[in-house]
Amino acid sequence: MPKTKHGECPTCQRITNLTFHHLIPRKVHRRAHFKKNFSRQELNLGIDLCRTCHSGIHRKFDEMTLAKQYRSLDALKSDIELERFFDWVAKQRIQ
């Protein structure tokens, strides 16, 4: 069982348990475009997010959109709808 990380979520700034989010989702790693254009190290880059923010990102975007357009924390934070969602999450109690 993976060790649970605890810290500040970079999107909502709450201190809570964190989950690992692959910036290029694992589901697309086998596709030729990604195998050809990204190293294994680049494919495995990610950020630690709280479960609420992590789930919200995956509800809004499919894996291919995340892989092509939202491969960085800055890109995720630049989306207007996600920014509103992260602001809302920041006001929620940690369970």
Tab-separated table of C-alpha atoms in Angstrom:
chain	number	residue	atom	x	y	z
A	1	MET	CA	0.000	0.000	0.000
A	2	PRO	CA	1.465	3.401	-0.994
A	3	LYS	CA	2.497	5.754	1.744
A	4	THR	CA	-0.006	8.578	2.181
A	5	LYS	CA	1.490	12.018	1.782
A	6	HIS	CA	0.312	14.916	3.882
A	7	GLY	CA	0.896	18.542	2.995
A	8	GLU	CA	-0.418	21.588	1.181
A	9	CYS	CA	-2.407	21.075	-1.992
A	10	PRO	CA	-0.891	23.389	-4.645
A	11	THR	CA	-4.312	24.163	-6.124
A	12	CYS	CA	-6.521	24.882	-3.085
A	13	GLN	CA	-3.774	25.480	-0.479
A	14	ARG	CA	-5.474	23.271	2.126
A	15	ILE	CA	-3.287	21.125	4.392
A	16	THR	CA	-4.535	17.558	3.973
A	17	ASN	CA	-3.697	14.100	2.610
A	18	LEU	CA	-2.439	14.237	-0.967
A	19	THR	CA	-2.707	11.936	-3.977
A	20	PHE	CA	-0.339	11.746	-6.945
A	21	HIS	CA	-1.633	13.183	-10.241
A	22	HIS	CA	0.288	12.243	-13.406
A	23	LEU	CA	0.536	15.381	-15.540
A	24	ILE	CA	0.371	13.091	-18.579
A	25	PRO	CA	-2.195	10.444	-17.553
A	26	ARG	CA	-0.916	6.870	-17.517
A	27	LYS	CA	-3.743	5.785	-19.797
A	28	VAL	CA	-2.051	7.532	-22.767
A	29	HIS	CA	1.577	6.541	-22.051
A	30	ARG	CA	1.449	3.642	-24.559
A	31	ARG	CA	0.202	5.775	-27.432
A	32	ALA	CA	2.789	6.306	-30.171
A	33	HIS	CA	2.717	10.123	-29.962
A	34	PHE	CA	3.635	10.105	-26.282
A	35	LYS	CA	6.198	7.287	-26.538
A	36	LYS	CA	7.915	9.151	-29.376
A	37	ASN	CA	7.840	12.689	-27.940
A	38	PHE	CA	8.346	12.177	-24.200
A	39	SER	CA	10.915	10.316	-22.130
A	40	ARG	CA	9.820	7.828	-19.502
A	41	GLN	CA	10.849	10.379	-16.869
A	42	GLU	CA	8.668	13.075	-18.474
A	43	LEU	CA	5.717	10.684	-18.687
A	44	ASN	CA	6.000	9.973	-14.966
A	45	LEU	CA	6.086	13.601	-13.826
A	46	GLY	CA	3.267	14.594	-11.544
A	47	ILE	CA	2.049	16.671	-8.651
A	48	ASP	CA	0.543	15.838	-5.280
A	49	LEU	CA	-3.037	17.100	-4.950
A	50	CYS	CA	-5.821	16.711	-2.424
A	51	ARG	CA	-8.413	14.114	-3.421
A	52	THR	CA	-11.117	16.751	-4.047
A	53	CYS	CA	-9.003	18.783	-6.486
A	54	HIS	CA	-7.665	15.624	-8.149
A	55	SER	CA	-11.173	14.262	-8.719
A	56	GLY	CA	-12.403	17.633	-9.985
A	57	ILE	CA	-9.668	17.789	-12.620
A	58	HIS	CA	-10.559	14.319	-13.913
A	59	ARG	CA	-14.285	15.144	-13.922
A	60	LYS	CA	-13.685	18.202	-16.117
A	61	PHE	CA	-11.190	16.792	-18.628
A	62	ASP	CA	-10.651	13.439	-20.300
A	63	GLU	CA	-7.183	11.878	-20.295
A	64	MET	CA	-6.253	12.977	-23.814
A	65	THR	CA	-7.162	16.620	-23.109
A	66	LEU	CA	-5.132	16.533	-19.912
A	67	ALA	CA	-2.174	14.984	-21.745
A	68	LYS	CA	-2.187	17.457	-24.618
A	69	GLN	CA	-3.286	20.742	-23.010
A	70	TYR	CA	-2.882	20.517	-19.233
A	71	ARG	CA	0.567	18.957	-18.695
A	72	SER	CA	1.632	21.438	-16.000
A	73	LEU	CA	0.367	22.895	-12.755
A	74	ASP	CA	0.335	26.359	-14.361
A	75	ALA	CA	-1.847	25.095	-17.212
A	76	LEU	CA	-4.303	23.524	-14.767
A	77	LYS	CA	-4.454	26.689	-12.677
A	78	SER	CA	-4.960	28.866	-15.778
A	79	ASP	CA	-8.298	27.247	-16.653
A	80	ILE	CA	-11.071	29.616	-15.503
A	81	GLU	CA	-13.547	26.896	-14.497
A	82	LEU	CA	-10.896	24.940	-12.594
A	83	GLU	CA	-9.752	28.149	-10.893
A	84	ARG	CA	-13.317	28.720	-9.632
A	85	PHE	CA	-13.498	25.092	-8.522
A	86	PHE	CA	-10.168	25.344	-6.642
A	87	ASP	CA	-11.391	28.539	-4.932
A	88	TRP	CA	-14.556	26.706	-3.862
A	89	VAL	CA	-12.560	23.708	-2.597
A	90	ALA	CA	-10.339	26.061	-0.554
A	91	LYS	CA	-13.416	27.063	1.498
A	92	GLN	CA	-14.510	23.483	2.239
A	93	ARG	CA	-13.818	21.646	5.457
A	94	ILE	CA	-11.316	18.830	5.308
A	95	GLN	CA	-12.946	15.497	6.052
